[in-house]
CSV table of C-alpha atoms and ligand atoms in Angstrom, one decimal:
chain,number,residue,atom,x,y,z
A,16,MET,CA,36.0,5.9,2.3
A,17,ASN,CA,33.0,6.5,4.6
A,18,SER,CA,29.4,6.2,3.6
A,19,GLU,CA,29.0,9.9,2.8
A,20,GLN,CA,31.7,9.7,0.2
A,21,ASN,CA,30.2,6.4,-1.1
A,22,PRO,CA,26.5,6.4,-0.6
A,23,SER,CA,26.1,3.0,-2.1
A,24,ALA,CA,28.0,1.5,0.9
A,25,GLU,CA,25.0,2.3,3.0
A,26,ARG,CA,22.8,-0.2,1.3
A,27,PRO,CA,23.9,-3.6,0.1
A,28,VAL,CA,22.8,-4.3,-3.5
A,29,SER,CA,19.8,-6.6,-3.3
A,30,TYR,CA,19.5,-10.0,-5.1
A,31,TYR,CA,16.6,-8.4,-7.0
A,32,GLU,CA,18.9,-5.8,-8.5
A,33,GLN,CA,21.8,-8.1,-9.0
A,34,VAL,CA,19.9,-10.5,-11.1
A,35,GLY,CA,18.2,-7.9,-13.3
A,36,GLY,CA,15.1,-6.7,-11.5
A,37,ALA,CA,11.5,-6.9,-12.7
A,38,PRO,CA,12.1,-8.7,-16.1
A,39,THR,CA,14.1,-11.4,-14.3
A,40,MET,CA,11.4,-12.0,-11.6
A,41,ARG,CA,8.9,-12.3,-14.4
A,42,ALA,CA,11.0,-14.8,-16.3
A,43,LEU,CA,11.7,-16.8,-13.1
A,44,VAL,CA,8.0,-17.2,-12.4
A,45,GLU,CA,7.3,-18.1,-16.0
A,46,ALA,CA,10.0,-20.8,-15.9
A,47,PHE,CA,8.8,-22.1,-12.5
A,48,TYR,CA,5.0,-22.6,-12.7
A,49,PRO,CA,4.9,-24.8,-15.8
A,50,ARG,CA,7.2,-27.2,-13.9
A,51,VAL,CA,5.0,-27.0,-10.8
A,52,ILE,CA,1.8,-27.8,-12.6
A,53,GLU,CA,3.5,-30.8,-14.3
A,54,HIS,CA,4.9,-32.2,-11.0
A,55,PRO,CA,2.9,-35.1,-9.6
A,56,LEU,CA,3.3,-34.1,-6.0
A,57,LEU,CA,2.6,-30.4,-6.5
A,58,ALA,CA,0.0,-30.2,-9.3
A,59,PRO,CA,-3.0,-31.4,-7.3
A,60,LEU,CA,-2.6,-28.5,-4.9
A,61,PHE,CA,-2.9,-25.8,-7.5
A,62,PRO,CA,-5.9,-24.3,-9.1
A,63,GLU,CA,-6.6,-24.8,-12.8
A,64,ASP,CA,-6.0,-21.2,-13.6
A,65,ILE,CA,-2.4,-20.7,-12.4
A,66,HIS,CA,-2.2,-17.0,-13.6
A,67,PRO,CA,-3.3,-15.3,-10.4
A,68,VAL,CA,-0.8,-17.4,-8.4
A,69,MET,CA,1.9,-16.5,-10.8
A,70,GLU,CA,1.1,-12.8,-10.4
A,71,LYS,CA,1.2,-13.0,-6.6
A,72,GLN,CA,4.4,-15.0,-6.7
A,73,GLU,CA,6.1,-12.4,-8.9
A,74,MET,CA,5.1,-9.7,-6.5
A,75,PHE,CA,6.2,-11.8,-3.5
A,76,LEU,CA,9.6,-12.9,-4.9
A,77,THR,CA,10.3,-9.2,-5.8
A,78,GLN,CA,10.1,-8.1,-2.2
A,79,TYR,CA,11.6,-11.4,-0.8
A,80,PHE,CA,14.7,-10.7,-2.8
A,81,GLY,CA,14.9,-7.1,-1.8
A,82,GLY,CA,13.0,-5.2,-4.5
A,83,PRO,CA,9.9,-3.0,-4.1
A,84,GLN,CA,7.3,-4.2,-1.5
A,85,LEU,CA,4.8,-5.1,-4.2
A,86,TYR,CA,3.1,-8.0,-2.5
A,87,THR,CA,2.6,-6.2,0.8
A,88,MET,CA,1.2,-3.1,-1.0
A,89,ARG,CA,-1.5,-5.2,-2.7
A,90,GLU,CA,-2.1,-8.1,-0.4
A,91,GLY,CA,-1.1,-6.8,3.1
A,92,HIS,CA,1.2,-8.5,5.5
A,93,PRO,CA,2.6,-11.7,3.7
A,94,ARG,CA,2.1,-14.1,6.7
A,95,MET,CA,3.2,-16.6,4.1
A,96,ARG,CA,3.4,-19.7,6.3
A,97,ALA,CA,-0.1,-19.0,7.5
A,98,ARG,CA,-1.3,-18.6,3.9
A,99,HIS,CA,0.0,-22.1,3.2
A,100,ILE,CA,-1.6,-23.8,6.2
A,101,ARG,CA,-4.6,-25.0,4.2
A,102,PHE,CA,-2.4,-27.0,1.9
A,103,PRO,CA,-0.7,-30.2,3.2
A,104,ILE,CA,2.9,-29.4,2.7
A,105,THR,CA,5.1,-32.4,3.4
A,106,PRO,CA,8.9,-32.5,3.3
A,107,ASP,CA,8.7,-34.2,-0.1
A,108,ARG,CA,6.5,-31.4,-1.5
A,109,ALA,CA,9.0,-28.8,-0.2
A,110,THR,CA,11.8,-30.7,-1.9
A,111,ALA,CA,9.7,-30.9,-5.1
A,112,TRP,CA,9.0,-27.1,-5.0
A,113,LEU,CA,12.7,-26.4,-4.6
A,114,SER,CA,13.6,-28.7,-7.4
A,115,CYS,CA,11.2,-26.8,-9.8
A,116,MET,CA,12.7,-23.6,-8.6
A,117,GLN,CA,16.3,-24.8,-9.0
A,118,GLN,CA,15.5,-25.7,-12.7
A,119,ALA,CA,13.8,-22.3,-13.2
A,120,MET,CA,16.8,-20.5,-11.7
A,121,ASP,CA,19.3,-22.5,-13.8
A,122,GLU,CA,17.4,-21.4,-16.9
A,123,VAL,CA,17.0,-17.7,-16.0
A,124,ILE,CA,19.8,-16.6,-13.7
A,125,GLU,CA,23.3,-16.7,-15.1
A,126,ASP,CA,25.5,-16.2,-12.0
A,127,SER,CA,25.8,-19.5,-10.2
A,128,MET,CA,26.9,-18.0,-6.9
A,129,LEU,CA,23.8,-15.8,-6.8
A,130,ARG,CA,21.6,-18.8,-7.7
A,131,GLU,CA,23.1,-20.8,-4.9
A,132,GLN,CA,22.6,-18.0,-2.3
A,133,MET,CA,19.0,-17.4,-3.5
A,134,MET,CA,18.2,-21.1,-3.4
A,135,GLU,CA,19.7,-21.4,0.1
A,136,ARG,CA,17.2,-18.7,1.3
A,137,LEU,CA,14.3,-20.3,-0.5
A,138,ALA,CA,15.2,-23.7,1.0
A,139,MET,CA,14.9,-22.3,4.5
A,140,THR,CA,11.6,-20.8,3.7
A,141,ALA,CA,10.2,-23.9,1.9
A,142,TYR,CA,11.1,-26.3,4.8
A,143,PHE,CA,9.7,-23.7,7.3
A,144,PHE,CA,6.3,-24.1,5.4
A,145,VAL,CA,6.2,-27.9,6.0
A,146,ASN,CA,3.1,-28.5,8.1
A,147,THR,CA,2.4,-32.2,7.4
A,148,GLU,CA,4.4,-35.4,7.9
A,149,GLU,CA,4.7,-37.7,4.9
A,150,HIS,CA,2.6,-40.4,6.6
A,151,GLU,CA,-0.2,-37.9,7.3
A,152,ALA,CA,-0.5,-36.9,3.7
A,153,GLU,CA,-3.2,-38.3,1.4
A,154,GLN,CA,-1.5,-38.4,-2.0
B,30,LIG,C1,7.2,-25.7,0.3
B,30,LIG,C2,6.5,-26.1,-0.8
B,30,LIG,C3,5.4,-25.2,-1.3
B,30,LIG,C4,4.2,-25.6,-1.7
B,30,LIG,C5,3.7,-27.1,-1.8
B,30,LIG,C6,3.4,-24.4,-2.1
B,30,LIG,C7,2.1,-24.4,-2.5
B,30,LIG,C8,1.3,-23.3,-2.7
B,30,LIG,C9,-0.1,-23.4,-3.1
B,30,LIG,C10,-0.9,-24.6,-3.3
B,30,LIG,C11,-0.5,-22.1,-3.2
B,30,LIG,C12,-1.9,-21.6,-3.4
B,30,LIG,C13,-2.5,-21.7,-4.8
B,30,LIG,C14,-3.9,-21.1,-4.7
B,30,LIG,O1,-4.0,-19.9,-4.7
B,30,LIG,O2,-4.8,-21.9,-4.7
B,30,LIG,C15,0.6,-21.3,-2.9
B,30,LIG,C16,0.6,-19.9,-3.0
B,30,LIG,C17,1.7,-19.1,-2.8
B,30,LIG,N1,3.0,-19.5,-2.5
B,30,LIG,FE1,3.5,-21.4,-2.2
B,30,LIG,N2,4.1,-23.3,-1.8
B,30,LIG,C18,5.4,-23.7,-1.4
B,30,LIG,C19,6.4,-22.9,-1.0
B,30,LIG,C20,6.5,-21.5,-1.2
B,30,LIG,C21,7.6,-20.7,-1.0
B,30,LIG,C22,9.0,-21.2,-0.5
B,30,LIG,C23,7.2,-19.5,-1.3
B,30,LIG,C24,8.0,-18.2,-1.3
B,30,LIG,C25,9.3,-18.0,-1.1
B,30,LIG,C26,5.8,-19.5,-1.7
B,30,LIG,C27,5.1,-18.4,-2.1
B,30,LIG,C28,3.8,-18.4,-2.5
B,30,LIG,C29,3.0,-17.2,-2.8
B,30,LIG,C30,3.5,-15.8,-2.8
B,30,LIG,C31,1.7,-17.7,-3.0
B,30,LIG,C32,0.5,-16.8,-3.3
B,30,LIG,C33,-0.1,-16.4,-1.9
B,30,LIG,C34,-1.4,-15.6,-2.1
B,30,LIG,O3,-2.4,-16.2,-2.4
B,30,LIG,O4,-1.4,-14.4,-1.8
B,30,LIG,N3,5.4,-20.8,-1.7
B,30,LIG,N4,1.7,-22.0,-2.7
């Protein structure tokens, strides 16, 4: 069957769609940030009012996982590593971020294969954001 007979073959189904779209992105962010603000390595980096961060993260993860480009439409080009430069991100903090996200995914996304693939992508991104060595960080 070619792509004219089967239009869906032209475009792989995104993670965003496979995990349930907007309500799942919302649930993921809502499961993630309570863990972040309780984590001793992460909490000090975040503002007291976490809601604006949650909103931006929901928009960002939506497009990161192949959904509508919500973040770019509102905030412009993501340049996400650059947006993190003002925070000292050590390898341990990246690991902590990923561990909070793993727990949120375990809670929200049923399909373990999808969870694993999505976490693999996020792990590359998180370690790419590392900008500070452990010994340079003031805890
Ligand atoms: C590696 C560990 C990470 C740490 C320690 C970290 C920490 C932070 C902090 C402190 C903020 C800003 C809070 C504020 O506005 O004051 C932030 C914002 C944000 N982070 Fe991260 N982050 C990490 C990884 C990631 C990853 C992997 C992603 C996406 C896949 C991500 C997406 C975002 C987004 C979308 C924002 C909001 C950006 C904006 O203000 O427009 N972060 N992060």
